[in-house]
Amino acid sequence: MHAPRLDWLSQYREDAFDPAQAIVDAHHHLWEVPGNNYLREELQDDLRSGHNMRTTVFMECLSHYFREGPEALRPVGETGFVVGQTPVQKDGSARLCAAIVGWADLLLGDAVRPVLEAHVEAGQSRFRGVRSRPTWHDDPAVHPSRDGRAGLLREPAAHTAVRALGRMGLSLDIWVYQTQLDDVEHLAAACPDTVLVLNHCGGPLFAGQQADVFGEWRARLQRVAAFPNVRLKLGGLAMPRMGFGFELAERPVSSERMAQAWKPWIDACIDAFGVDRCLFESNFPVDKVGCSYGVLWNAFQRIAQGYSTADRDALFAGTAARTYRIEGVLTQP
């Protein structure tokens, strides 16, 4: 994990490009890592970027698991940790982390249900689903994630667990590389009643470095988009593994330059899935290695400025609110 360089980021700031646009950050983390803490205080500092941030969605990140008890239930500690970090307001709403997505082992099959029930209880009405990260690549230089393995999403036990999510009204977030999108197709077909949320534009590895990635990635993504139960998060492109290299610049780059580089990819995502199945995400603090929070949202707003008001509302807030069942996002004063 690359820690953001705060002194480097401080060299460049921008005012909000569209400060009135309501935004739900559909994907961020909270963690306690020496030299790289990202907790409530750091998140709140980023949210003060001048944008109209309505609320956020927490995404699991191996943070504060229980250290004792049954192995399958230890990830429930993360859900409780997030609730403790982000208490609700007097009106009962959550300014931070209105939705929480945790982790459970999909290979538990039917046995995943008590784990999900424990998450729901710990989440105090905010738990919305789990995420699986089976990112795997045959190139050993590509860093795999915790549950990275080939074919996990094709396992019968995983299908059983994912169907259990759907029966409980919960969704499954998925982080895979574009080379694994066939597995997402397989899962979507096997579990049509569960909402699947594909992370980070479908994982176009080396997008900024290899010209042949775009065509292969887009073709695979379009096949996944044929399944109506799949939604797509727009973001994650500032991660070094995506290959755009903004983190290597002498000074942080402008949102205009980022938008120019990312627009073909974001537009292809929206063309495939439509605005009602796409949702913008910050992926902070992971993407903070390449840009500040305000500049990131400015880049997204520049990319989306040609869309209608209704379409922008869907991309920046509405789709996230529907996906994660967050009420009142677009009706707040």
Tab-separated table of N, CA and C in Angstrom, residues 151-301:
chain	number	residue	atom	x	y	z
A	151	GLY	N	-10.635	-17.926	-10.039
A	151	GLY	CA	-11.843	-18.736	-10.050
A	151	GLY	C	-12.698	-18.720	-8.811
A	152	LEU	N	-12.404	-17.873	-7.822
A	152	LEU	CA	-13.194	-17.880	-6.593
A	152	LEU	C	-14.672	-17.626	-6.878
A	153	LEU	N	-14.961	-16.709	-7.795
A	153	LEU	CA	-16.353	-16.343	-8.065
A	153	LEU	C	-17.113	-17.424	-8.825
A	154	ARG	N	-16.426	-18.479	-9.240
A	154	ARG	CA	-17.077	-19.604	-9.915
A	154	ARG	C	-17.355	-20.776	-8.967
A	155	GLU	N	-16.889	-20.669	-7.736
A	155	GLU	CA	-17.050	-21.763	-6.773
A	155	GLU	C	-18.530	-21.919	-6.376
A	156	PRO	N	-19.054	-23.144	-6.358
A	156	PRO	CA	-20.444	-23.352	-5.932
A	156	PRO	C	-20.736	-22.784	-4.545
A	157	ALA	N	-19.792	-22.915	-3.623
A	157	ALA	CA	-20.011	-22.371	-2.274
A	157	ALA	C	-20.168	-20.858	-2.316
A	158	ALA	N	-19.374	-20.189	-3.154
A	158	ALA	CA	-19.488	-18.741	-3.287
A	158	ALA	C	-20.852	-18.360	-3.839
A	159	HIS	N	-21.357	-19.106	-4.811
A	159	HIS	CA	-22.687	-18.831	-5.358
A	159	HIS	C	-23.753	-18.962	-4.272
A	160	THR	N	-23.623	-19.976	-3.439
A	160	THR	CA	-24.575	-20.164	-2.345
A	160	THR	C	-24.550	-18.968	-1.402
A	161	ALA	N	-23.357	-18.496	-1.065
A	161	ALA	CA	-23.225	-17.346	-0.166
A	161	ALA	C	-23.782	-16.080	-0.805
A	162	VAL	N	-23.516	-15.882	-2.084
A	162	VAL	CA	-23.991	-14.674	-2.767
A	162	VAL	C	-25.514	-14.679	-2.873
A	163	ARG	N	-26.103	-15.837	-3.091
A	163	ARG	CA	-27.570	-15.912	-3.101
A	163	ARG	C	-28.134	-15.592	-1.718
A	164	ALA	N	-27.429	-15.998	-0.674
A	164	ALA	CA	-27.865	-15.668	0.690
A	164	ALA	C	-27.859	-14.161	0.905
A	165	LEU	N	-26.850	-13.483	0.369
A	165	LEU	CA	-26.824	-12.023	0.437
A	165	LEU	C	-28.091	-11.438	-0.168
A	166	GLY	N	-28.439	-11.898	-1.366
A	166	GLY	CA	-29.619	-11.379	-2.041
A	166	GLY	C	-30.890	-11.613	-1.255
A	167	ARG	N	-31.023	-12.784	-0.667
A	167	ARG	CA	-32.232	-13.079	0.116
A	167	ARG	C	-32.351	-12.174	1.332
A	168	MET	N	-31.213	-11.691	1.845
A	168	MET	CA	-31.230	-10.787	3.001
A	168	MET	C	-31.284	-9.323	2.592
A	169	GLY	N	-31.398	-9.052	1.292
A	169	GLY	CA	-31.445	-7.673	0.818
A	169	GLY	C	-30.097	-6.992	0.834
A	170	LEU	N	-29.023	-7.778	0.805
A	170	LEU	CA	-27.667	-7.248	0.840
A	170	LEU	C	-27.011	-7.401	-0.527
A	171	SER	N	-26.009	-6.583	-0.788
A	171	SER	CA	-25.314	-6.596	-2.078
A	171	SER	C	-23.898	-7.145	-1.920
A	172	LEU	N	-23.278	-7.436	-3.068
A	172	LEU	CA	-21.888	-7.890	-3.086
A	172	LEU	C	-21.058	-6.935	-3.921
A	173	ASP	N	-20.099	-6.256	-3.286
A	173	ASP	CA	-19.091	-5.491	-4.017
A	173	ASP	C	-18.000	-6.447	-4.469
A	174	ILE	N	-17.438	-6.184	-5.652
A	174	ILE	CA	-16.428	-7.076	-6.225
A	174	ILE	C	-15.270	-6.258	-6.774
A	175	TRP	N	-14.056	-6.619	-6.377
A	175	TRP	CA	-12.845	-5.978	-6.915
A	175	TRP	C	-12.041	-7.050	-7.628
A	176	VAL	N	-12.057	-6.981	-8.966
A	176	VAL	CA	-11.275	-7.884	-9.804
A	176	VAL	C	-10.594	-7.065	-10.899
A	177	TYR	N	-9.642	-7.672	-11.577
A	177	TYR	CA	-9.002	-7.058	-12.736
A	177	TYR	C	-9.794	-7.384	-13.999
A	178	GLN	N	-9.516	-6.617	-15.063
A	178	GLN	CA	-10.282	-6.831	-16.294
A	178	GLN	C	-10.101	-8.237	-16.854
A	179	THR	N	-8.997	-8.873	-16.527
A	179	THR	CA	-8.755	-10.243	-16.985
A	179	THR	C	-9.656	-11.260	-16.289
A	180	GLN	N	-10.373	-10.824	-15.245
A	180	GLN	CA	-11.261	-11.717	-14.493
A	180	GLN	C	-12.735	-11.393	-14.697
A	181	LEU	N	-13.051	-10.501	-15.605
A	181	LEU	CA	-14.439	-10.079	-15.761
A	181	LEU	C	-15.345	-11.213	-16.239
A	182	ASP	N	-14.783	-12.215	-16.888
A	182	ASP	CA	-15.589	-13.382	-17.257
A	182	ASP	C	-16.151	-14.065	-16.012
A	183	ASP	N	-15.395	-14.037	-14.922
A	183	ASP	CA	-15.879	-14.628	-13.671
A	183	ASP	C	-17.075	-13.850	-13.125
A	184	VAL	N	-17.064	-12.528	-13.310
A	184	VAL	CA	-18.192	-11.713	-12.859
A	184	VAL	C	-19.432	-12.035	-13.688
A	185	GLU	N	-19.259	-12.223	-14.996
A	185	GLU	CA	-20.373	-12.669	-15.845
A	185	GLU	C	-20.976	-13.960	-15.298
A	186	HIS	N	-20.116	-14.908	-15.008
A	186	HIS	CA	-20.550	-16.220	-14.512
A	186	HIS	C	-21.344	-16.057	-13.219
A	187	LEU	N	-20.846	-15.235	-12.310
A	187	LEU	CA	-21.518	-15.021	-11.030
A	187	LEU	C	-22.851	-14.307	-11.218
A	188	ALA	N	-22.881	-13.292	-12.078
A	188	ALA	CA	-24.118	-12.541	-12.311
A	188	ALA	C	-25.211	-13.441	-12.863
A	189	ALA	N	-24.834	-14.362	-13.741
A	189	ALA	CA	-25.808	-15.297	-14.300
A	189	ALA	C	-26.296	-16.290	-13.252
A	190	ALA	N	-25.405	-16.709	-12.366
A	190	ALA	CA	-25.746	-17.706	-11.350
A	190	ALA	C	-26.552	-17.117	-10.196
A	191	CYS	N	-26.429	-15.797	-9.977
A	191	CYS	CA	-27.068	-15.143	-8.823
A	191	CYS	C	-27.847	-13.913	-9.279
A	192	PRO	N	-28.871	-14.073	-10.113
A	192	PRO	CA	-29.552	-12.916	-10.711
A	192	PRO	C	-30.319	-12.055	-9.721
A	193	ASP	N	-30.604	-12.571	-8.530
A	193	ASP	CA	-31.393	-11.819	-7.555
A	193	ASP	C	-30.538	-11.069	-6.539
A	194	THR	N	-29.229	-11.083	-6.729
A	194	THR	CA	-28.319	-10.344	-5.851
A	194	THR	C	-27.679	-9.210	-6.634
A	195	VAL	N	-27.693	-8.013	-6.062
A	195	VAL	CA	-27.037	-6.867	-6.694
A	195	VAL	C	-25.530	-7.015	-6.535
A	196	LEU	N	-24.813	-6.951	-7.655
A	196	LEU	CA	-23.353	-6.996	-7.669
A	196	LEU	C	-22.841	-5.614	-8.035
A	197	VAL	N	-21.852	-5.128	-7.300
A	197	VAL	CA	-21.295	-3.795	-7.544
A	197	VAL	C	-19.821	-3.955	-7.898
A	198	LEU	N	-19.524	-3.800	-9.161
A	198	LEU	CA	-18.160	-3.962	-9.658
A	198	LEU	C	-17.350	-2.714	-9.329
A	199	ASN	N	-16.211	-2.884	-8.692
A	199	ASN	CA	-15.396	-1.755	-8.236
A	199	ASN	C	-14.430	-1.271	-9.308
A	200	HIS	N	-14.054	-0.008	-9.214
A	200	HIS	CA	-12.892	0.571	-9.895
A	200	HIS	C	-12.892	0.359	-11.413
A	201	CYS	N	-14.041	0.686	-12.029
A	201	CYS	CA	-14.156	0.634	-13.499
A	201	CYS	C	-13.873	-0.753	-14.071
A	202	GLY	N	-14.000	-1.778	-13.257
A	202	GLY	CA	-13.735	-3.121	-13.754
A	202	GLY	C	-12.270	-3.471	-13.849
A	203	GLY	N	-11.418	-2.704	-13.157
A	203	GLY	CA	-10.007	-3.073	-13.013
A	203	GLY	C	-9.167	-3.077	-14.268
A	204	PRO	N	-9.150	-1.964	-15.035
A	204	PRO	CA	-8.306	-1.935	-16.247
A	204	PRO	C	-6.828	-1.764	-15.914
A	205	LEU	N	-6.180	-2.854	-15.566
A	205	LEU	CA	-4.756	-2.824	-15.214
A	205	LEU	C	-3.922	-2.196	-16.322
A	206	PHE	N	-2.969	-1.361	-15.922
A	206	PHE	CA	-2.011	-0.743	-16.853
A	206	PHE	C	-2.707	0.117	-17.910
A	207	ALA	N	-3.904	0.626	-17.588
A	207	ALA	CA	-4.685	1.378	-18.571
A	207	ALA	C	-3.915	2.549	-19.153
A	208	GLY	N	-3.123	3.214	-18.323
A	208	GLY	CA	-2.402	4.382	-18.795
A	208	GLY	C	-1.112	4.070	-19.521
A	209	GLN	N	-0.755	2.795	-19.640
A	209	GLN	CA	0.538	2.425	-20.210
A	209	GLN	C	0.439	1.576	-21.469
A	210	GLN	N	-0.603	0.786	-21.583
A	210	GLN	CA	-0.682	-0.173	-22.680
A	210	GLN	C	-1.910	0.108	-23.543
A	211	ALA	N	-1.675	0.483	-24.791
A	211	ALA	CA	-2.755	0.892	-25.680
A	211	ALA	C	-3.756	-0.228	-25.939
A	212	ASP	N	-3.315	-1.477	-25.868
A	212	ASP	CA	-4.204	-2.585	-26.202
A	212	ASP	C	-5.157	-2.945	-25.062
A	213	VAL	N	-4.990	-2.336	-23.885
A	213	VAL	CA	-5.846	-2.661	-22.750
A	213	VAL	C	-7.275	-2.187	-22.987
A	214	PHE	N	-7.443	-1.004	-23.577
A	214	PHE	CA	-8.760	-0.375	-23.665
A	214	PHE	C	-9.765	-1.261	-24.396
A	215	GLY	N	-9.415	-1.750	-25.571
A	215	GLY	CA	-10.351	-2.535	-26.355
A	215	GLY	C	-10.773	-3.820	-25.673
A	216	GLU	N	-9.807	-4.537	-25.114
A	216	GLU	CA	-10.118	-5.785	-24.413
A	216	GLU	C	-10.987	-5.513	-23.192
A	217	TRP	N	-10.599	-4.498	-22.430
A	217	TRP	CA	-11.355	-4.138	-21.226
A	217	TRP	C	-12.786	-3.750	-21.580
A	218	ARG	N	-12.970	-2.905	-22.583
A	218	ARG	CA	-14.316	-2.448	-22.939
A	218	ARG	C	-15.191	-3.610	-23.406
A	219	ALA	N	-14.634	-4.508	-24.198
A	219	ALA	CA	-15.417	-5.652	-24.671
A	219	ALA	C	-15.875	-6.532	-23.508
A	220	ARG	N	-14.968	-6.784	-22.570
A	220	ARG	CA	-15.330	-7.600	-21.403
A	220	ARG	C	-16.374	-6.883	-20.551
A	221	LEU	N	-16.191	-5.567	-20.375
A	221	LEU	CA	-17.110	-4.791	-19.547
A	221	LEU	C	-18.510	-4.776	-20.158
A	222	GLN	N	-18.599	-4.652	-21.462
A	222	GLN	CA	-19.902	-4.643	-22.122
A	222	GLN	C	-20.635	-5.963	-21.930
A	223	ARG	N	-19.898	-7.057	-21.892
A	223	ARG	CA	-20.543	-8.353	-21.651
A	223	ARG	C	-21.098	-8.428	-20.225
A	224	VAL	N	-20.345	-7.888	-19.275
A	224	VAL	CA	-20.836	-7.860	-17.892
A	224	VAL	C	-22.071	-6.971	-17.786
A	225	ALA	N	-22.071	-5.862	-18.507
A	225	ALA	CA	-23.176	-4.904	-18.441
A	225	ALA	C	-24.490	-5.494	-18.931
A	226	ALA	N	-24.440	-6.584	-19.670
A	226	ALA	CA	-25.663	-7.223	-20.158
A	226	ALA	C	-26.497	-7.802	-19.020
A	227	PHE	N	-25.907	-7.960	-17.847
A	227	PHE	CA	-26.620	-8.506	-16.692
A	227	PHE	C	-27.163	-7.349	-15.855
A	228	PRO	N	-28.490	-7.219	-15.736
A	228	PRO	CA	-29.077	-6.042	-15.078
A	228	PRO	C	-28.815	-5.953	-13.586
A	229	ASN	N	-28.341	-7.029	-12.967
A	229	ASN	CA	-28.075	-6.988	-11.529
A	229	ASN	C	-26.676	-6.470	-11.194
A	230	VAL	N	-25.907	-6.034	-12.200
A	230	VAL	CA	-24.547	-5.538	-11.960
A	230	VAL	C	-24.510	-4.019	-12.083
A	231	ARG	N	-23.861	-3.377	-11.123
A	231	ARG	CA	-23.610	-1.932	-11.159
A	231	ARG	C	-22.101	-1.703	-11.151
A	232	LEU	N	-21.701	-0.497	-11.511
A	232	LEU	CA	-20.275	-0.230	-11.733
A	232	LEU	C	-19.840	1.053	-11.049
A	233	LYS	N	-18.785	0.967	-10.248
A	233	LYS	CA	-18.210	2.149	-9.613
A	233	LYS	C	-17.185	2.795	-10.533
A	234	LEU	N	-17.287	4.111	-10.635
A	234	LEU	CA	-16.402	4.898	-11.484
A	234	LEU	C	-15.324	5.519	-10.609
A	235	GLY	N	-14.117	4.997	-10.682
A	235	GLY	CA	-13.027	5.510	-9.860
A	235	GLY	C	-11.920	4.483	-9.765
A	236	GLY	N	-11.023	4.719	-8.822
A	236	GLY	CA	-9.884	3.828	-8.646
A	236	GLY	C	-8.773	4.043	-9.649
A	237	LEU	N	-8.933	5.018	-10.532
A	237	LEU	CA	-7.975	5.193	-11.623
A	237	LEU	C	-6.692	5.893	-11.198
A	238	ALA	N	-6.667	6.463	-9.992
A	238	ALA	CA	-5.436	7.094	-9.511
A	238	ALA	C	-4.507	6.098	-8.826
A	239	MET	N	-4.937	4.852	-8.691
A	239	MET	CA	-4.046	3.840	-8.121
A	239	MET	C	-2.870	3.602	-9.062
A	240	PRO	N	-1.658	3.474	-8.534
A	240	PRO	CA	-0.494	3.253	-9.402
A	240	PRO	C	-0.648	2.074	-10.347
A	241	ARG	N	-1.323	1.009	-9.915
A	241	ARG	CA	-1.441	-0.181	-10.765
A	241	ARG	C	-2.259	0.086	-12.031
A	242	MET	N	-3.017	1.196	-12.056
A	242	MET	CA	-3.759	1.537	-13.269
A	242	MET	C	-2.868	2.188	-14.322
A	243	GLY	N	-1.700	2.668	-13.914
A	243	GLY	CA	-0.691	3.058	-14.883
A	243	GLY	C	-0.741	4.471	-15.412
A	244	PHE	N	-1.571	5.352	-14.847
A	244	PHE	CA	-1.605	6.723	-15.354
A	244	PHE	C	-0.428	7.554	-14.853
A	245	GLY	N	0.152	7.161	-13.738
A	245	GLY	CA	1.407	7.743	-13.289
A	245	GLY	C	1.342	9.136	-12.704
A	246	PHE	N	0.165	9.594	-12.300
A	246	PHE	CA	0.068	10.949	-11.745
A	246	PHE	C	0.883	11.097	-10.466
A	247	GLU	N	1.037	10.014	-9.735
A	247	GLU	CA	1.788	10.067	-8.472
A	247	GLU	C	3.276	10.288	-8.698
A	248	LEU	N	3.738	10.163	-9.937
A	248	LEU	CA	5.157	10.322	-10.256
A	248	LEU	C	5.519	11.744	-10.666
A	249	ALA	N	4.526	12.602	-10.840
A	249	ALA	CA	4.779	13.975	-11.278
A	249	ALA	C	5.505	14.767	-10.193
A	250	GLU	N	6.261	15.774	-10.610
A	250	GLU	CA	6.988	16.606	-9.647
A	250	GLU	C	6.023	17.322	-8.717
A	251	ARG	N	4.905	17.795	-9.279
A	251	ARG	CA	3.834	18.413	-8.501
A	251	ARG	C	2.525	17.719	-8.865
A	252	PRO	N	1.537	17.732	-7.974
A	252	PRO	CA	0.247	17.127	-8.315
A	252	PRO	C	-0.334	17.761	-9.577
A	253	VAL	N	-0.968	16.948	-10.398
A	253	VAL	CA	-1.507	17.454	-11.658
A	253	VAL	C	-2.890	18.050	-11.429
A	254	SER	N	-3.359	18.812	-12.399
A	254	SER	CA	-4.654	19.478	-12.304
A	254	SER	C	-5.795	18.507	-12.581
A	255	SER	N	-6.986	18.881	-12.137
A	255	SER	CA	-8.166	18.066	-12.434
A	255	SER	C	-8.446	18.047	-13.930
A	256	GLU	N	-8.089	19.108	-14.620
A	256	GLU	CA	-8.290	19.155	-16.068
A	256	GLU	C	-7.454	18.075	-16.761
A	257	ARG	N	-6.211	17.929	-16.327
A	257	ARG	CA	-5.348	16.907	-16.927
A	257	ARG	C	-5.832	15.502	-16.580
A	258	MET	N	-6.264	15.306	-15.352
A	258	MET	CA	-6.787	14.005	-14.957
A	258	MET	C	-8.034	13.666	-15.753
A	259	ALA	N	-8.923	14.640	-15.901
A	259	ALA	CA	-10.158	14.408	-16.643
A	259	ALA	C	-9.876	14.042	-18.090
A	260	GLN	N	-8.908	14.700	-18.673
A	260	GLN	CA	-8.557	14.404	-20.062
A	260	GLN	C	-8.087	12.954	-20.209
A	261	ALA	N	-7.292	12.485	-19.252
A	261	ALA	CA	-6.778	11.114	-19.312
A	261	ALA	C	-7.861	10.077	-19.032
A	262	TRP	N	-8.759	10.386	-18.123
A	262	TRP	CA	-9.740	9.403	-17.668
A	262	TRP	C	-11.041	9.394	-18.454
A	263	LYS	N	-11.360	10.478	-19.132
A	263	LYS	CA	-12.681	10.601	-19.757
A	263	LYS	C	-13.015	9.441	-20.700
A	264	PRO	N	-12.112	8.981	-21.572
A	264	PRO	CA	-12.489	7.851	-22.438
A	264	PRO	C	-12.906	6.612	-21.656
A	265	TRP	N	-12.266	6.377	-20.540
A	265	TRP	CA	-12.573	5.203	-19.722
A	265	TRP	C	-13.915	5.372	-19.003
A	266	ILE	N	-14.120	6.536	-18.402
A	266	ILE	CA	-15.378	6.793	-17.699
A	266	ILE	C	-16.547	6.792	-18.677
A	267	ASP	N	-16.375	7.435	-19.821
A	267	ASP	CA	-17.451	7.465	-20.816
A	267	ASP	C	-17.799	6.058	-21.294
A	268	ALA	N	-16.785	5.211	-21.480
A	268	ALA	CA	-17.050	3.832	-21.909
A	268	ALA	C	-17.838	3.070	-20.847
A	269	CYS	N	-17.531	3.336	-19.582
A	269	CYS	CA	-18.281	2.711	-18.488
A	269	CYS	C	-19.750	3.123	-18.531
A	270	ILE	N	-19.982	4.426	-18.676
A	270	ILE	CA	-21.353	4.935	-18.677
A	270	ILE	C	-22.095	4.472	-19.920
A	271	ASP	N	-21.421	4.434	-21.059
A	271	ASP	CA	-22.049	3.933	-22.284
A	271	ASP	C	-22.517	2.490	-22.107
A	272	ALA	N	-21.727	1.689	-21.395
A	272	ALA	CA	-22.060	0.272	-21.216
A	272	ALA	C	-23.177	0.059	-20.201
A	273	PHE	N	-23.107	0.766	-19.073
A	273	PHE	CA	-24.025	0.500	-17.967
A	273	PHE	C	-25.169	1.501	-17.847
A	274	GLY	N	-25.007	2.708	-18.377
A	274	GLY	CA	-26.007	3.743	-18.184
A	274	GLY	C	-25.836	4.442	-16.851
A	275	VAL	N	-26.365	5.647	-16.752
A	275	VAL	CA	-26.164	6.440	-15.533
A	275	VAL	C	-26.851	5.822	-14.319
A	276	ASP	N	-27.911	5.056	-14.529
A	276	ASP	CA	-28.644	4.488	-13.402
A	276	ASP	C	-27.975	3.260	-12.801
A	277	ARG	N	-26.856	2.828	-13.420
A	277	ARG	CA	-26.092	1.714	-12.837
A	277	ARG	C	-24.626	2.081	-12.623
A	278	CYS	N	-24.313	3.375	-12.690
A	278	CYS	CA	-22.944	3.843	-12.446
A	278	CYS	C	-22.923	4.794	-11.267
A	279	LEU	N	-21.858	4.736	-10.467
A	279	LEU	CA	-21.740	5.590	-9.294
A	279	LEU	C	-20.277	5.956	-9.076
A	280	PHE	N	-20.035	7.251	-8.874
A	280	PHE	CA	-18.670	7.717	-8.651
A	280	PHE	C	-18.194	7.355	-7.243
A	281	GLU	N	-16.901	7.110	-7.131
A	281	GLU	CA	-16.263	6.725	-5.862
A	281	GLU	C	-14.925	7.449	-5.737
A	282	SER	N	-14.511	7.721	-4.490
A	282	SER	CA	-13.183	8.318	-4.295
A	282	SER	C	-12.091	7.260	-4.170
A	283	ASN	N	-12.437	6.112	-3.591
A	283	ASN	CA	-11.435	5.097	-3.232
A	283	ASN	C	-10.326	5.696	-2.367
A	284	PHE	N	-10.677	6.629	-1.496
A	284	PHE	CA	-9.696	7.205	-0.579
A	284	PHE	C	-9.570	6.344	0.671
A	285	PRO	N	-8.396	6.306	1.268
A	285	PRO	CA	-7.190	7.061	0.912
A	285	PRO	C	-6.287	6.375	-0.108
A	286	VAL	N	-6.737	5.266	-0.705
A	286	VAL	CA	-5.871	4.568	-1.664
A	286	VAL	C	-5.500	5.489	-2.824
A	287	ASP	N	-6.496	6.150	-3.407
A	287	ASP	CA	-6.227	7.033	-4.546
A	287	ASP	C	-5.581	8.354	-4.142
A	288	LYS	N	-5.474	8.594	-2.848
A	288	LYS	CA	-4.844	9.822	-2.369
A	288	LYS	C	-3.362	9.859	-2.695
A	289	VAL	N	-2.793	8.740	-3.083
A	289	VAL	CA	-1.390	8.715	-3.503
A	289	VAL	C	-1.187	9.546	-4.767
A	290	GLY	N	-2.266	9.756	-5.553
A	290	GLY	CA	-2.126	10.463	-6.819
A	290	GLY	C	-2.760	11.830	-6.878
A	291	CYS	N	-3.621	12.176	-5.917
A	291	CYS	CA	-4.303	13.474	-5.972
A	291	CYS	C	-5.011	13.733	-4.652
A	292	SER	N	-5.393	14.976	-4.438
A	292	SER	CA	-6.165	15.330	-3.257
A	292	SER	C	-7.648	15.071	-3.516
A	293	TYR	N	-8.420	15.061	-2.447
A	293	TYR	CA	-9.845	14.732	-2.533
A	293	TYR	C	-10.595	15.719	-3.423
A	294	GLY	N	-10.372	16.998	-3.198
A	294	GLY	CA	-11.078	18.003	-3.984
A	294	GLY	C	-10.741	17.943	-5.459
A	295	VAL	N	-9.482	17.738	-5.784
A	295	VAL	CA	-9.063	17.656	-7.187
A	295	VAL	C	-9.675	16.423	-7.851
A	296	LEU	N	-9.763	15.321	-7.115
A	296	LEU	CA	-10.373	14.109	-7.665
A	296	LEU	C	-11.820	14.362	-8.069
A	297	TRP	N	-12.606	14.950	-7.165
A	297	TRP	CA	-14.008	15.200	-7.492
A	297	TRP	C	-14.140	16.250	-8.583
A	298	ASN	N	-13.228	17.197	-8.640
A	298	ASN	CA	-13.242	18.143	-9.759
A	298	ASN	C	-13.029	17.423	-11.087
A	299	ALA	N	-12.122	16.458	-11.109
A	299	ALA	CA	-11.884	15.692	-12.339
A	299	ALA	C	-13.152	14.961	-12.761
A	300	PHE	N	-13.824	14.335	-11.808
A	300	PHE	CA	-15.067	13.636	-12.134
A	300	PHE	C	-16.127	14.615	-12.643
A	301	GLN	N	-16.211	15.786	-12.002
A	301	GLN	CA	-17.211	16.763	-12.432
A	301	GLN	C	-16.897	17.315	-13.820
